[in-house]
Short mmCIF file of C-alpha atoms in Angstrom, two decimals:
data_model
loop_
_atom_site.label_atom_id
_atom_site.label_comp_id
_atom_site.label_asym_id
_atom_site.label_seq_id
_atom_site.Cartn_x
_atom_site.Cartn_y
_atom_site.Cartn_z
CA MET A 1 -29.63 5.37 -25.67
CA HIS A 2 -31.61 2.16 -25.74
CA ASN A 3 -28.38 0.13 -26.41
CA HIS A 4 -26.51 2.02 -23.66
CA ARG A 5 -29.33 1.23 -21.19
CA ARG A 6 -29.42 -2.43 -22.18
CA ASP A 7 -25.67 -2.83 -21.91
CA PHE A 8 -25.63 -0.96 -18.58
CA LEU A 9 -28.44 -3.10 -17.14
CA ARG A 10 -26.56 -6.33 -18.16
CA SER A 11 -23.32 -5.21 -16.70
CA SER A 12 -24.60 -3.47 -13.55
CA LEU A 13 -24.35 -4.79 -9.99
CA SER A 14 -25.86 -3.88 -6.71
CA ALA A 15 -23.74 -1.84 -4.46
CA SER A 16 -24.44 -4.41 -1.74
CA THR A 17 -21.57 -6.39 -3.32
CA LEU A 18 -18.13 -5.72 -4.48
CA VAL A 19 -16.50 -5.77 -7.94
CA ALA A 20 -13.45 -7.92 -8.25
CA MET A 21 -11.01 -5.67 -10.05
CA GLY A 22 -8.00 -3.39 -9.69
CA ALA A 23 -7.91 0.35 -9.88
CA SER A 24 -9.02 1.82 -13.26
CA THR A 25 -9.98 5.24 -14.31
CA VAL A 26 -13.50 6.54 -13.79
CA PRO A 27 -14.94 9.72 -15.25
CA GLY A 28 -13.93 12.44 -12.82
CA PHE A 29 -17.37 13.84 -11.97
CA LEU A 30 -18.75 10.38 -11.35
CA GLY A 31 -15.81 9.43 -9.19
CA ARG A 32 -16.26 12.48 -7.11
CA SER A 33 -19.90 11.68 -6.66
CA ALA A 34 -19.26 8.10 -5.51
CA ARG A 35 -16.59 9.27 -3.06
CA ALA A 36 -18.90 12.04 -1.64
CA ALA A 37 -21.62 9.39 -1.03
CA ALA A 38 -19.24 7.03 0.65
CA GLY A 39 -17.91 9.81 2.86
CA SER A 40 -21.33 10.92 4.08
CA ARG A 41 -22.31 7.47 5.13
CA ALA A 42 -19.06 6.85 6.96
CA THR A 43 -20.42 8.90 9.84
CA ASP A 44 -23.24 6.50 10.59
CA ARG A 45 -23.00 4.41 13.67
CA VAL A 46 -22.28 0.74 13.47
CA LEU A 47 -23.35 -2.16 15.76
CA VAL A 48 -21.27 -5.34 15.91
CA VAL A 49 -22.90 -8.25 17.76
CA VAL A 50 -20.87 -11.16 19.09
CA GLN A 51 -23.10 -13.99 20.33
CA LEU A 52 -21.42 -16.42 22.75
CA LEU A 53 -23.01 -19.78 21.98
CA GLY A 54 -23.60 -22.35 24.66
CA GLY A 55 -24.30 -20.30 27.73
CA ASN A 56 -21.37 -18.36 29.10
CA ASP A 57 -20.52 -18.71 32.76
CA GLY A 58 -21.02 -15.07 33.83
CA LEU A 59 -19.82 -15.71 37.43
CA ASN A 60 -16.36 -16.71 36.09
CA THR A 61 -16.30 -13.96 33.51
CA VAL A 62 -17.14 -11.03 35.73
CA VAL A 63 -16.04 -12.58 39.00
CA PRO A 64 -17.71 -11.59 42.29
CA HIS A 65 -14.73 -12.75 44.25
CA GLY A 66 -15.47 -10.49 47.27
CA ILE A 67 -19.20 -11.28 47.56
CA ASP A 68 -20.36 -13.91 50.00
CA GLY A 69 -21.77 -16.93 48.22
CA TYR A 70 -19.27 -17.10 45.33
CA ALA A 71 -16.77 -19.14 47.32
CA ARG A 72 -19.46 -21.42 48.71
CA GLY A 73 -20.76 -22.30 45.25
CA ARG A 74 -17.33 -22.40 43.58
CA ARG A 75 -14.64 -24.48 45.21
CA ALA A 76 -12.74 -26.19 42.39
CA LEU A 77 -13.75 -23.41 39.83
CA ARG A 78 -13.16 -20.46 42.15
CA ILE A 79 -11.11 -17.61 40.68
CA ALA A 80 -9.01 -16.06 43.52
CA ALA A 81 -9.17 -12.37 44.16
CA GLY A 82 -5.47 -12.05 43.55
CA GLN A 83 -5.88 -13.34 39.96
CA VAL A 84 -8.71 -11.17 38.60
CA HIS A 85 -8.43 -7.82 36.92
CA LYS A 86 -10.16 -5.59 39.49
CA VAL A 87 -13.15 -3.61 38.47
CA THR A 88 -14.26 -2.84 41.97
CA PRO A 89 -12.92 -4.11 45.32
CA GLU A 90 -15.44 -7.02 45.17
CA ILE A 91 -15.64 -7.74 41.39
CA GLY A 92 -13.07 -8.35 38.69
CA LEU A 93 -12.65 -9.69 35.17
CA HIS A 94 -11.32 -13.24 34.56
CA PRO A 95 -7.54 -13.46 34.56
CA SER A 96 -7.63 -14.28 30.77
CA MET A 97 -9.36 -10.98 30.02
CA GLY A 98 -6.36 -8.71 30.32
CA ALA A 99 -6.93 -7.03 26.99
CA MET A 100 -10.48 -6.38 27.95
CA ALA A 101 -9.37 -4.91 31.27
CA LYS A 102 -7.28 -2.36 29.35
CA LEU A 103 -10.38 -1.39 27.39
CA LEU A 104 -12.06 -0.82 30.74
CA GLU A 105 -9.17 1.41 31.92
CA ALA A 106 -9.46 3.30 28.62
CA GLY A 107 -13.09 4.07 29.28
CA LYS A 108 -14.37 1.72 26.51
CA LEU A 109 -16.08 -1.18 28.41
CA SER A 110 -19.43 -1.30 30.16
CA VAL A 111 -20.58 -4.51 31.99
CA VAL A 112 -24.36 -4.76 32.33
CA GLN A 113 -24.85 -7.09 35.31
CA GLY A 114 -27.69 -9.63 35.87
CA VAL A 115 -29.26 -9.50 32.41
CA GLY A 116 -32.00 -12.02 31.66
CA TYR A 117 -35.78 -12.39 31.31
CA PRO A 118 -38.78 -13.57 33.30
CA ASN A 119 -39.33 -17.31 33.87
CA PRO A 120 -36.02 -18.30 32.32
CA ASP A 121 -35.72 -21.36 30.11
CA ARG A 122 -32.59 -23.55 30.44
CA SER A 123 -32.92 -25.05 27.04
CA HIS A 124 -30.26 -23.83 24.55
CA PHE A 125 -32.73 -23.80 21.66
CA ARG A 126 -35.61 -22.01 23.53
CA SER A 127 -33.44 -19.57 25.30
CA MET A 128 -31.54 -18.61 22.09
CA GLU A 129 -34.89 -18.27 20.38
CA ILE A 130 -36.05 -15.79 23.05
CA TRP A 131 -32.83 -13.77 23.05
CA GLU A 132 -32.59 -13.73 19.23
CA SER A 133 -36.19 -12.98 18.62
CA ALA A 134 -36.94 -10.75 21.63
CA ARG A 135 -40.27 -12.50 21.77
CA MET A 136 -41.51 -14.47 24.73
CA GLU A 137 -44.29 -16.24 22.79
CA PRO A 138 -43.09 -19.60 21.43
CA ASP A 139 -45.35 -19.73 18.40
CA ALA A 140 -44.74 -18.48 14.85
CA ILE A 141 -41.40 -16.75 15.45
CA GLU A 142 -40.15 -15.82 11.90
CA THR A 143 -37.96 -12.75 12.43
CA GLY A 144 -35.32 -11.65 14.81
CA TRP A 145 -34.98 -8.39 16.77
CA LEU A 146 -32.49 -6.93 14.36
CA GLY A 147 -34.32 -8.39 11.44
CA ARG A 148 -37.47 -6.49 12.44
CA SER A 149 -35.49 -3.31 12.77
CA LEU A 150 -34.14 -3.93 9.19
CA ASP A 151 -37.64 -4.44 7.86
CA SER A 152 -38.70 -1.00 9.29
CA SER A 153 -36.26 0.73 6.97
CA PRO A 154 -35.30 -1.58 4.07
CA PRO A 155 -32.40 -0.47 1.85
CA LYS A 156 -33.16 0.96 -1.55
CA PRO A 157 -32.11 -1.04 -4.64
CA GLY A 158 -28.40 -0.58 -5.14
CA ASP A 159 -27.69 0.26 -1.47
CA ASP A 160 -25.18 -1.54 0.53
CA PRO A 161 -26.64 -4.39 2.63
CA SER A 162 -28.17 -3.15 5.94
CA ALA A 163 -26.59 -6.01 7.84
CA ILE A 164 -24.01 -8.70 7.27
CA HIS A 165 -23.58 -12.10 9.07
CA VAL A 166 -19.92 -13.11 9.25
CA GLY A 167 -19.22 -16.81 9.86
CA SER A 168 -19.88 -20.32 8.58
CA ARG A 169 -22.84 -20.92 10.84
CA SER A 170 -26.36 -20.60 9.24
CA LEU A 171 -27.96 -17.12 9.37
CA PRO A 172 -28.88 -16.49 13.03
CA LEU A 173 -32.60 -15.86 13.79
CA ALA A 174 -31.58 -12.48 15.29
CA ILE A 175 -31.01 -10.99 11.80
CA LYS A 176 -33.73 -12.82 9.83
CA ALA A 177 -36.15 -10.39 8.28
CA LYS A 178 -39.16 -10.56 6.02
CA LYS A 179 -38.31 -7.80 3.58
CA VAL A 180 -34.49 -7.67 3.75
CA GLN A 181 -31.99 -10.21 2.64
CA VAL A 182 -28.93 -10.44 4.85
CA PRO A 183 -25.86 -11.84 3.25
CA SER A 184 -23.68 -14.40 5.13
CA LEU A 185 -19.97 -14.59 4.36
CA SER A 186 -16.78 -15.91 5.81
CA SER A 187 -14.13 -14.13 3.74
CA LEU A 188 -13.51 -11.09 1.69
CA GLU A 189 -13.53 -13.24 -1.42
CA GLU A 190 -17.20 -13.91 -0.88
CA TYR A 191 -17.80 -10.18 -0.79
CA ARG A 192 -16.60 -9.64 -4.24
CA LEU A 193 -18.62 -10.36 -7.36
CA ARG A 194 -18.32 -10.31 -11.13
CA PHE A 195 -20.44 -8.48 -13.50
CA ALA A 196 -23.43 -10.60 -14.32
CA GLY A 197 -22.52 -12.67 -17.28
CA GLU A 198 -20.00 -10.05 -18.54
CA THR A 199 -16.28 -9.75 -18.67
CA ARG A 200 -15.90 -6.03 -19.12
CA SER A 201 -14.51 -4.02 -16.31
CA ALA A 202 -16.45 -1.52 -14.20
CA ALA A 203 -14.58 1.32 -15.89
CA GLU A 204 -15.60 0.15 -19.30
CA ALA A 205 -19.21 -0.30 -18.21
CA VAL A 206 -19.24 3.19 -16.73
CA GLY A 207 -17.35 4.65 -19.63
CA ARG A 208 -20.17 3.76 -22.03
CA VAL A 209 -22.20 6.54 -20.36
CA GLU A 210 -19.95 9.59 -20.59
CA SER A 211 -22.30 12.18 -19.36
CA PRO A 212 -25.38 12.63 -17.10
CA SER A 213 -28.69 11.36 -18.59
CA ASP A 214 -32.19 12.46 -18.28
CA ASP A 215 -33.20 8.75 -17.95
CA PRO A 216 -33.88 8.17 -14.16
CA LEU A 217 -33.29 4.39 -14.38
CA LEU A 218 -30.00 4.78 -16.19
CA GLY A 219 -28.91 7.53 -13.80
CA PHE A 220 -29.80 5.28 -10.82
CA LEU A 221 -27.86 2.27 -12.11
CA ARG A 222 -24.87 4.51 -12.94
CA ARG A 223 -24.79 5.73 -9.34
CA SER A 224 -25.16 2.26 -7.97
CA THR A 225 -22.43 0.83 -10.05
CA LEU A 226 -20.06 3.72 -9.24
CA ALA A 227 -20.73 3.30 -5.59
CA ALA A 228 -19.83 -0.37 -5.83
CA TYR A 229 -16.76 0.46 -7.88
CA GLU A 230 -15.53 3.07 -5.53
CA SER A 231 -16.17 0.86 -2.49
CA SER A 232 -14.33 -2.09 -4.08
CA ARG A 233 -11.33 0.11 -4.67
CA ARG A 234 -11.27 1.27 -1.04
CA LEU A 235 -11.81 -2.27 0.23
CA GLU A 236 -8.90 -3.49 -1.85
CA GLU A 237 -6.74 -0.78 -0.31
CA VAL A 238 -7.57 -1.50 3.31
CA ALA A 239 -7.27 -5.23 2.77
CA LYS A 240 -3.62 -4.89 1.55
CA PRO A 241 -1.07 -5.82 4.30
CA LYS A 242 0.76 -2.72 5.28
CA PRO A 243 3.95 -2.28 7.40
CA GLY A 244 2.87 -1.27 10.91
CA GLY A 245 -0.72 -2.11 10.07
CA PRO A 246 -3.26 -3.66 12.43
CA THR A 247 -2.23 -6.94 14.05
CA TYR A 248 -4.82 -9.53 15.10
CA PRO A 249 -4.27 -12.61 17.14
CA ALA A 250 -4.55 -16.05 15.51
CA PHE A 251 -8.17 -16.79 16.58
CA GLY A 252 -11.20 -17.55 14.50
CA LEU A 253 -13.14 -14.71 16.14
CA ALA A 254 -10.26 -12.29 15.43
CA ARG A 255 -10.32 -13.21 11.75
CA ARG A 256 -13.95 -12.60 11.55
CA LEU A 257 -13.74 -9.21 13.34
CA GLU A 258 -10.88 -8.24 11.12
CA LEU A 259 -13.05 -8.87 8.15
CA ILE A 260 -15.69 -6.66 9.63
CA ALA A 261 -13.19 -3.93 10.33
CA GLN A 262 -12.01 -3.99 6.71
CA VAL A 263 -15.60 -3.56 5.44
CA ILE A 264 -16.16 -0.74 7.83
CA LYS A 265 -12.92 1.05 6.90
CA ALA A 266 -13.76 0.69 3.26
CA GLY A 267 -16.73 3.09 3.85
CA TYR A 268 -19.65 0.71 3.35
CA GLY A 269 -23.05 1.72 4.54
CA THR A 270 -23.65 -1.49 6.43
CA ARG A 271 -24.64 -0.63 10.00
CA ILE A 272 -25.12 -4.11 11.59
CA TYR A 273 -22.64 -6.95 11.73
CA TYR A 274 -23.24 -10.27 13.37
CA THR A 275 -20.89 -13.04 14.36
CA THR A 276 -20.55 -15.81 16.90
CA LEU A 277 -18.08 -17.61 19.23
CA ASP A 278 -19.03 -21.19 20.08
CA GLY A 279 -17.98 -23.50 22.89
CA PHE A 280 -19.47 -22.03 26.17
CA ASP A 281 -21.52 -25.10 27.14
CA THR A 282 -18.93 -26.01 29.80
CA HIS A 283 -20.53 -28.93 31.71
CA ALA A 284 -17.24 -30.54 32.47
CA ASN A 285 -13.62 -29.47 33.11
CA GLN A 286 -14.46 -25.84 32.68
CA LEU A 287 -11.39 -24.07 33.97
CA GLY A 288 -9.04 -24.53 31.05
CA SER A 289 -11.63 -24.36 28.18
CA HIS A 290 -13.46 -21.33 29.59
CA ALA A 291 -10.19 -19.46 30.12
CA ALA A 292 -9.22 -20.09 26.45
CA LEU A 293 -12.61 -18.86 25.20
CA LEU A 294 -12.49 -15.67 27.28
CA ASN A 295 -8.99 -15.10 26.08
CA GLU A 296 -10.14 -15.40 22.46
CA LEU A 297 -13.03 -13.00 23.09
CA SER A 298 -10.93 -10.48 24.92
CA ASP A 299 -7.95 -10.37 22.65
CA SER A 300 -10.05 -10.42 19.50
CA VAL A 301 -12.31 -7.54 20.55
CA ALA A 302 -9.32 -5.46 21.71
CA ALA A 303 -7.49 -5.97 18.48
CA PHE A 304 -10.72 -4.92 16.59
CA THR A 305 -11.05 -1.83 18.77
CA ARG A 306 -7.42 -0.87 18.28
CA ASP A 307 -7.74 -1.26 14.53
CA LEU A 308 -10.78 0.95 14.28
CA ASP A 309 -9.31 3.58 16.65
CA ALA A 310 -6.18 3.82 14.46
CA ALA A 311 -8.44 4.34 11.42
CA GLY A 312 -10.36 7.06 13.18
CA GLN A 313 -13.51 4.90 13.29
CA GLY A 314 -13.62 3.88 16.84
CA ASP A 315 -16.21 6.32 18.09
CA ARG A 316 -18.85 5.17 15.61
CA VAL A 317 -18.66 1.45 16.36
CA ALA A 318 -20.12 -0.40 19.37
CA VAL A 319 -19.73 -4.08 20.17
CA LEU A 320 -22.40 -6.08 22.03
CA ALA A 321 -21.39 -9.48 23.44
CA PHE A 322 -24.05 -11.68 24.98
CA SER A 323 -24.97 -15.37 25.60
CA GLU A 324 -28.31 -17.13 25.78
CA PHE A 325 -27.99 -17.74 29.54
CA GLY A 326 -25.45 -17.85 32.35
CA ARG A 327 -24.56 -20.93 34.43
CA ARG A 328 -25.73 -22.10 37.82
CA VAL A 329 -24.07 -20.66 40.89
CA ALA A 330 -23.01 -24.10 42.23
CA GLU A 331 -20.41 -26.06 40.22
CA ASN A 332 -21.19 -29.65 39.37
CA ALA A 333 -19.44 -32.84 40.14
CA SER A 334 -17.74 -32.86 36.68
CA LEU A 335 -15.74 -29.73 37.44
CA GLY A 336 -18.07 -27.71 35.25
CA THR A 337 -21.28 -25.69 35.50
CA ASP A 338 -24.79 -26.45 34.31
CA HIS A 339 -27.35 -24.23 32.55
CA GLY A 340 -28.47 -21.19 34.49
CA ALA A 341 -30.15 -17.92 33.92
CA ALA A 342 -29.02 -14.27 34.37
CA ALA A 343 -25.46 -13.25 33.25
CA PRO A 344 -23.52 -10.10 32.34
CA VAL A 345 -23.58 -8.46 28.91
CA LEU A 346 -20.48 -6.64 27.59
CA VAL A 347 -20.62 -3.44 25.59
CA VAL A 348 -17.51 -2.03 24.05
CA GLY A 349 -17.21 1.38 22.35
CA PRO A 350 -17.94 5.03 23.29
CA VAL A 351 -19.75 4.09 26.46
CA ALA A 352 -21.18 6.56 29.01
CA LYS A 353 -19.70 4.72 31.97
CA SER A 354 -16.70 2.35 31.86
CA GLY A 355 -17.28 -0.38 34.45
CA LEU A 356 -20.30 -1.99 36.06
CA VAL A 357 -23.85 -1.05 35.17
CA GLY A 358 -26.39 -2.04 37.76
CA PRO A 359 -25.98 -4.08 40.90
CA HIS A 360 -24.70 -7.62 40.95
CA PRO A 361 -27.36 -10.20 41.44
CA SER A 362 -27.66 -11.64 44.93
CA LEU A 363 -25.76 -14.86 45.52
CA ASP A 364 -27.95 -15.69 48.51
CA ASP A 365 -31.43 -14.99 47.07
CA LEU A 366 -31.56 -17.48 44.20
CA ASP A 367 -34.25 -18.92 41.98
CA ASP A 368 -33.77 -22.63 42.22
CA GLY A 369 -30.03 -22.22 42.32
CA ASP A 370 -29.91 -19.54 39.63
CA LEU A 371 -29.17 -15.87 39.74
CA LYS A 372 -32.29 -13.71 39.43
CA TYR A 373 -32.15 -11.21 36.67
CA GLY A 374 -32.20 -7.47 37.39
CA VAL A 375 -32.12 -6.06 33.84
CA ASP A 376 -34.40 -7.41 31.09
CA PHE A 377 -32.34 -8.06 27.99
CA ARG A 378 -34.84 -6.12 25.94
CA ARG A 379 -33.72 -2.95 27.68
CA VAL A 380 -30.20 -3.68 26.40
CA TYR A 381 -31.58 -4.13 22.86
CA ALA A 382 -33.61 -0.93 23.17
CA SER A 383 -30.28 0.82 23.97
CA MET A 384 -28.64 -0.63 20.94
CA LEU A 385 -31.56 0.37 18.62
CA GLU A 386 -32.86 3.64 19.95
CA THR A 387 -29.89 5.18 21.64
CA TRP A 388 -27.08 3.86 19.43
CA LEU A 389 -28.56 3.24 16.01
CA GLY A 390 -31.37 5.76 16.21
CA CYS A 391 -34.07 3.29 15.39
CA PRO A 392 -37.40 3.02 17.24
CA ALA A 393 -37.19 0.18 19.79
CA ALA A 394 -40.80 -0.31 20.83
CA PRO A 395 -41.93 -1.84 17.53
CA VAL A 396 -39.07 -4.35 17.83
CA VAL A 397 -38.87 -5.28 21.54
CA GLY A 398 -42.37 -4.16 22.73
CA GLU A 399 -43.53 -1.42 24.94
CA GLY A 400 -42.13 -0.73 28.42
CA PHE A 401 -38.45 -1.47 27.89
CA ALA A 402 -36.63 1.85 28.40
CA PRO A 403 -33.11 2.15 27.05
CA LEU A 404 -30.24 2.06 29.45
CA ASP A 405 -27.90 4.95 29.64
CA LEU A 406 -25.02 3.08 27.96
CA PHE A 407 -23.48 5.53 25.46
CA ARG A 408 -21.93 8.92 25.58
CA ARG A 409 -23.98 11.73 24.41
CA SER A 410 -22.57 13.37 21.31
#
C-alpha cells in the first residue's frame, strides 16, 4: 500500500487541469463515480464576463435616436432611426448588432441603462480599478469583486478551478483573489497537462489501485485523478469538429468564447469565466471602428449562445458585458467621442425581461457634458452574485446594493 500511495501521489494531478491523452479503459465503478460527479455539477449556473476595454460609447450602442438631445450632440456620428434595430420607438441597437437584436427577440437580452457610480472618474486606469474591484477607496486594492467572491468559498484540493481567465492579457483585477489561484489561458492546449514527471497514462495510474481503499488520502487522490481523466475525455469529444457542429465567426472574441463553451460542455465545475474585447477608446474616426467592434461583440456572443443552446446548456449560462465608462454626449472635432460616465450594460441569458431595464438617462440634464448614472454598477454585480450564482453579495460589493430583477425565477 505504501508503494501504491507513493506512485499514485507522483502520478496524480489536480482536477483543475486536464490530462493530455486519448480514451482508455478505467475500472467500471470508478468511471461511473467520475461521470456521476461531473453530471451533478453540470447543473450549476455559470457566469461569463466580457469586459469592453477602452470605454464603450453607450449612446451609439443602445441608440436613443428618438430622444431630444441625441441629434444635437451627434451630428457626424448620429445613427439614423431607420438604421437601428428597434427596441422601443425611441431606442434601438446599433446597426451592426443584428445578431444581438435576434437575441432580444428571442427573450435572451436585457439592457440595463445608465449604469455608473458616484463622482465618476474619466481615467481609464482609475475607472477600471473601480469597476473591477467594486471599491471606491483608491488605497490598498488587492482583490477584485469576483476574486472576493471566490475567496469566500475556495475550491477543495482536486476541484476544478472556480474561475478561468481566457485571453493573452494579464489577469484582470476583477478575478484576483487572496486564497484562490485563477488560471489564465488562451487555448485548449494550455488546459491540458501531463502527469508530473511521469509518462504513464491515467488509466495505468488508476489501474494500480484496483479497489476502494480505507486510506482517506489515497481515496481522495483517486477521485481527483478520475475526475480529471473523465473531464479530459469529454473535453476531447466536444473539441472534435463535427459535421453540423457549432459555427463561430472569425473573430478573436468568438474564439475565446468558443473555448469557454467547450470547457462548459465538457462538464467542468468552473462557474466564472472572464475575457475581454479591446479597442473601445474611440477618440477619432469612430464610426467605422466602433461598428466593427460592436459587430464582433454581437456576432460572437450570439454564436456562443447558439452553441450552448444546442448543447442544452443555455439556461445555465449568463453573459455580462460592460465597459469602464461611456463616452461624452457631444462628439469631438476628430469625429470621435471622449471619455464620459454612465453607459448601458448588456446581460444575455435566461433574463426576466428582454429589452430595456430602467429609464434612459436624460440627454438634457447632464453632469459637465456627461450622462448621469441611474443604476449603480454594484447593483448589477449583486444581481450576478446573489441572484444568479447564489453567493452573498454584501461582503463583496458592500451593504445597500440590492440586486436588480434580471433573471427568470426557476
